[in-house]
Structures are given as structure tokens and as C-alpha cells.
Coordinates of C-alpha atoms in Angstrom, one line a residue:
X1 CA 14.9 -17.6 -45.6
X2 CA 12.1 -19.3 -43.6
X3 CA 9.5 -16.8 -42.3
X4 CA 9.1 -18.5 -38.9
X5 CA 11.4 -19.9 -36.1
X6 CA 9.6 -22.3 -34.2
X7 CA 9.2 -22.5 -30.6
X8 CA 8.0 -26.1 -29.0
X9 CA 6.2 -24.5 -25.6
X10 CA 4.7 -27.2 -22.8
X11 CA 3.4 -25.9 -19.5
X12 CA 2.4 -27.4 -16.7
X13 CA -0.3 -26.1 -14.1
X14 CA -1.6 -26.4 -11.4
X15 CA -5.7 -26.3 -12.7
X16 CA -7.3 -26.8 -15.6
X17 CA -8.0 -23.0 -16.9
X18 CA -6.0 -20.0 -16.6
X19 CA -6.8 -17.3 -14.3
X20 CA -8.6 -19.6 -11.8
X21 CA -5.2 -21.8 -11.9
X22 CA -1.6 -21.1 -12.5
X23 CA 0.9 -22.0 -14.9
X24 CA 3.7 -23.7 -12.9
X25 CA 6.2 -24.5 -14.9
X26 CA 7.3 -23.9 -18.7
X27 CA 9.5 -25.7 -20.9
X28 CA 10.4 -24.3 -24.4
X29 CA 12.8 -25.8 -27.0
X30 CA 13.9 -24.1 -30.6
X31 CA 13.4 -26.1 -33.5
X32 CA 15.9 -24.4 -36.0
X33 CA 14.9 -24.1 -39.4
X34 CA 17.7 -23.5 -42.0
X35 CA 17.5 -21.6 -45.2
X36 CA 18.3 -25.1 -47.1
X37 CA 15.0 -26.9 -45.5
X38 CA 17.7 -28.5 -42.9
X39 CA 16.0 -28.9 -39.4
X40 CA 17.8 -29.5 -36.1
X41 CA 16.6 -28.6 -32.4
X42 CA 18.2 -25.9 -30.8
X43 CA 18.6 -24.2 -27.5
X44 CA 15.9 -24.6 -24.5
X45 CA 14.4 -22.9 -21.6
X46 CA 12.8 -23.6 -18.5
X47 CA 11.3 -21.7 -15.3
X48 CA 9.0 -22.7 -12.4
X49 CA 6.5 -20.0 -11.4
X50 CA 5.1 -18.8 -7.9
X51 CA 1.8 -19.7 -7.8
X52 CA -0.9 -17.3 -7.0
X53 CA -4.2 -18.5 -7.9
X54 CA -6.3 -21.9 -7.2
X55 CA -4.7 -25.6 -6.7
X56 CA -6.1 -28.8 -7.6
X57 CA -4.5 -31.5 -5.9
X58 CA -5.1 -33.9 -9.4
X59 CA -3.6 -31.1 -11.0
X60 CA -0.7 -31.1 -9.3
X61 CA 0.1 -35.4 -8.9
X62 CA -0.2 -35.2 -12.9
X63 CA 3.2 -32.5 -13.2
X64 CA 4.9 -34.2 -9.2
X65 CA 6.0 -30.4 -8.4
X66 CA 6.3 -29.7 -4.9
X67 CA 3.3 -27.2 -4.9
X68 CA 5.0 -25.3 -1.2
X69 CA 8.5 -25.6 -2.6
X70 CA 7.1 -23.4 -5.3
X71 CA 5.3 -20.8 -3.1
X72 CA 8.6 -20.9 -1.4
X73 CA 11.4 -20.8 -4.4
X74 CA 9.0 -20.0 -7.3
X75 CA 9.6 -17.3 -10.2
X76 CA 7.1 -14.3 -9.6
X77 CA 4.8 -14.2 -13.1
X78 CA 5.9 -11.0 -14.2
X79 CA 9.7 -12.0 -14.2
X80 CA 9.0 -15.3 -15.3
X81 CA 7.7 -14.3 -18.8
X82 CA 10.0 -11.3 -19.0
X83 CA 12.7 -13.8 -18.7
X84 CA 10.5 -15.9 -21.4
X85 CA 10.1 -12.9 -23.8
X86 CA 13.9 -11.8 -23.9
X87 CA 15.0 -15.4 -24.6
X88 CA 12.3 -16.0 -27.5
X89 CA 13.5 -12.7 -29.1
X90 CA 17.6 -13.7 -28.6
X91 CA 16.6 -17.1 -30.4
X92 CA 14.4 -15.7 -32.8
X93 CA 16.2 -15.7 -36.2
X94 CA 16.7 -12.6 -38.5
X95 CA 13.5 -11.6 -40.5
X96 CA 11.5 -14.1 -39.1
X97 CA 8.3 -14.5 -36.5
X98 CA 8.4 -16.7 -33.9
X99 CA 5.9 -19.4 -33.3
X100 CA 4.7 -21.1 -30.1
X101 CA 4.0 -24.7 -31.3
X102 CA 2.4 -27.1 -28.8
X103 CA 0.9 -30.9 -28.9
X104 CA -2.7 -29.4 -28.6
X105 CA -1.5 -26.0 -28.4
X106 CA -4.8 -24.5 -27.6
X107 CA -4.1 -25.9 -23.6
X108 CA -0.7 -24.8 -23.4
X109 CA -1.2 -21.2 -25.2
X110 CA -4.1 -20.1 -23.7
X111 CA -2.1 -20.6 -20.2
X112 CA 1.3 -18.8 -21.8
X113 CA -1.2 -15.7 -23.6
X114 CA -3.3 -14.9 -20.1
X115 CA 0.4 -14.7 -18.1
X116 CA 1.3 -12.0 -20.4
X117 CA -2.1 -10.1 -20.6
X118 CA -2.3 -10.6 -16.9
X119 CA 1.0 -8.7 -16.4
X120 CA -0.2 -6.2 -19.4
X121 CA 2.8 -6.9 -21.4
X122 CA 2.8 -8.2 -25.1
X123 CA 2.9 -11.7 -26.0
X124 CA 6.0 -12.6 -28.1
X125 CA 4.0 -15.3 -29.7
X126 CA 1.6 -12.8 -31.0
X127 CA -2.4 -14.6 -31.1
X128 CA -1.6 -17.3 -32.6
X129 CA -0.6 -20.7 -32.3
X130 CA 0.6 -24.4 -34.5
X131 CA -1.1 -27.7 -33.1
X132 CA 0.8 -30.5 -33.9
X133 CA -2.0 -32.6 -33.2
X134 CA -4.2 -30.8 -35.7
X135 CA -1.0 -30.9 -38.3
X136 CA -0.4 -34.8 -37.7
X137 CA -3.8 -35.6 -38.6
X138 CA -3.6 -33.9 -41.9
X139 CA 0.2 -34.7 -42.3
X140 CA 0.1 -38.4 -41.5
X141 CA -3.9 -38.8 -42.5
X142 CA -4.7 -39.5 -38.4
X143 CA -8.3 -39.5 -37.0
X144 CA -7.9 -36.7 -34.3
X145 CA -8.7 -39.1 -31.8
X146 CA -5.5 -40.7 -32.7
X147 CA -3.0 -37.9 -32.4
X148 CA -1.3 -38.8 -29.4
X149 CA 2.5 -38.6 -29.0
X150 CA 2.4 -43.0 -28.7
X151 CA 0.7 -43.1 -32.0
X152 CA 3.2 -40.2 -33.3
X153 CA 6.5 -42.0 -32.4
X154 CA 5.5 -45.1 -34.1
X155 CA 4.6 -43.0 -36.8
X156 CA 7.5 -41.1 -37.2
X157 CA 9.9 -43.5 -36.1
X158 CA 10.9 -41.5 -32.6
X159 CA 12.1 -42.8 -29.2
X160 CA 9.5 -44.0 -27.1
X161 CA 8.5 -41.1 -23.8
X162 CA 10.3 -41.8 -20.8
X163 CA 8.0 -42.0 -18.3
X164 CA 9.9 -41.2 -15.7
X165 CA 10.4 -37.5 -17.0
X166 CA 7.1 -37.5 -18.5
X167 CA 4.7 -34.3 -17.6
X168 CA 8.2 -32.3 -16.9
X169 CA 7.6 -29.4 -18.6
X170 CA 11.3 -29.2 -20.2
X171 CA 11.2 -33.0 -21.4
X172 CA 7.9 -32.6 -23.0
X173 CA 8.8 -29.5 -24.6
X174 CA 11.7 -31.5 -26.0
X175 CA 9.8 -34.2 -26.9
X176 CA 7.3 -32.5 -28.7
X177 CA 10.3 -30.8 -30.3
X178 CA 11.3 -34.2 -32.1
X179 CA 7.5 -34.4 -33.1
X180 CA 7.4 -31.2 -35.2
X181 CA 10.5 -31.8 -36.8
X182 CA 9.5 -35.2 -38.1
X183 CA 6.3 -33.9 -38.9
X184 CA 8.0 -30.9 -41.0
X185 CA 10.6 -33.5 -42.6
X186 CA 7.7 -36.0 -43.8
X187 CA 5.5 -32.5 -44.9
X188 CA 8.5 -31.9 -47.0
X189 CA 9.6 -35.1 -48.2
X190 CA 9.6 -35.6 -51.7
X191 CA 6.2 -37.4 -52.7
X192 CA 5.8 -39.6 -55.3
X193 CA 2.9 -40.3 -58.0
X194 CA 1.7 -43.7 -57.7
X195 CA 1.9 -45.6 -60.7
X196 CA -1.8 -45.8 -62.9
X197 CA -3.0 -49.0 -63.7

């Protein structure tokens, strides 16, 4: 049985760093991992949060949420990741962990990790998370600089990003869904010797 379920995670915020900025919205999407090596997305979430820290207006053209309409309408924090942490453990598989993935993971973590100390309840995700930018460049032999999700899709033969839904925090989740699943499928592709001269 595979040890991990996988959990694609994209935020979007209203700052650059946690703490001083908020977390806005959060898109997650299961990436189902089958005891034969079979993979297949699965089921998704999504929440937008209340502010309650610092705005920056660049910030907030790059995800187009309607920064008042959140004050408004928003999630509260605390609810927000309870409702977070009770979906991650329904879809986490039997005798496994699960993972928070992300397309440079360190950004959208750090955000998802402080919410959770902040409210001074345990991260489901545990301290740690998978980069699929740091596992493209050793799974498809990229240059960091080059691990961007237009250089992955030609790589792994995906759709391109629509634009228009682009920096929605659901889409991208989903999106980078279909990136760690061809990533895992060409990890685990059958390799073979190249002939000697």
C-alpha cells in the first residue's frame, strides 16, 4: 500500500510573507495513489478566508479577489483550516500520511503551517513538504531556473494554463495536480539501458 496520499495545495494571499499578510484563498486537489502504482486525481477543496492582517494592492491584482467582498463574506481562519483539516483526514487513505505538495511548496506551506500555529492547532501536513519544482529538475534533468509549469506542460505533455483561471487558487491546485502525476508516472516509468557501443 503506498505510504503517502498526496495533497496538491495552492494559496493565494494577499502579501508576500505570512503573519504580516494573509492567506486568502486555498485550493487543494487529491492525487490518488493506488496500491497497483495507478494514479488518478481525486476530490478537491476550496475556501476564501477573512483577512486580518496587511494588503498589498500588487498582491491582490495578481489572485483578482475582491479584497472588501472578503472582509465582508470571508471564512474566519480558525474555521477555515478546521474545515481544511477534517477534509484532509476524510481523504486521507488507510495507513498512509498525507502530504501537502505544491509548485515551489516552500511559498504555499509556509502560508498553510503559520494559519495553523496561529490558531494553535496541529498542522495535518505535519513539517514537511514535496516541491514539484525541486522534483522536476531531478525527474526531468531541468535547471531550477527552468521549472516553471510552461516548461513542465511541454515536458510532460499537459494542457496548456488557462489564463483566464490562472492564479485561482482551485485551478492551480488542479493544475499542479496534473504536474505531480505526470511527474510520478515518468519517475516510475520503466527505464531503459542504452545500448553500448
Amino acid at each position: 500500500m503506498p505510504a503517502v496520499t498526496w495533497f496538491c495545495v495552492d494559496i493565494e494571499c494577499s502579501g508576500p510573507v505570512p503573519g504580516l499578510y494573509d492567506m486568502v484563498s486555498l485550493g487543494a486537489v487529491v492525487v490518488n495513489d493506488a496500491d497497483d502504482g495507478a494514479l488518478s486525481l481525486g476530490e478537491s477543496f476550496y475556501i476564501e478566508l477573512r483577512p486580518e492582517a496587511g494588503m498589498d494592492p500588487d498582491a491582490m491584482a495578481v489572485n483578482g479577489l475582491d479584497y472588501a467582498l472578503l472582509l465582508r463574506e470571508g471564512v474566519p481562519r480558525g474555521e477555515a483550516i478546521r474545515q481544511l483539516a477534517t477534509w484532509v483526514k476524510a481523504q486521507t487513505r488507510p495507513g498512509t500520511k498525507p502530504v501537502f505538495v505544491g509548485h515551489n511548496a516552500p511559498f504555499d506551506w509556509s502560508f498553510v503551517a503559520w494559519c495553523y500555529a496561529a490558531e494553535g492547532m496541529p498542522n495535518p501536513f505535519g513539517y514537511k513538504a514535496f516541491d514539484t519544482k525541486a522534483f522536476s529538475a531531478g525527474v526531468l534533468g531541468l535547471h531550477w531556473l527552468d521549472t516553471n509549469k510552461e516548461n513542465l506542460s511541454v515536458a510532460l505533455g499537459l494542457p496548456d494554463e488557462d489564463h483566464g483561471k490562472k492564479h485561482r487558487a482551485d485551478y492551480d491546485a488542479w493544475y499542479q495536480a496534473l504536474i505531480l502525476k505526470g511527474l510520478l508516472e515518468r519517475q516510475r516509468a520503466p527505464r531503459t539501458s542504452s545500448p553500448t557501443e
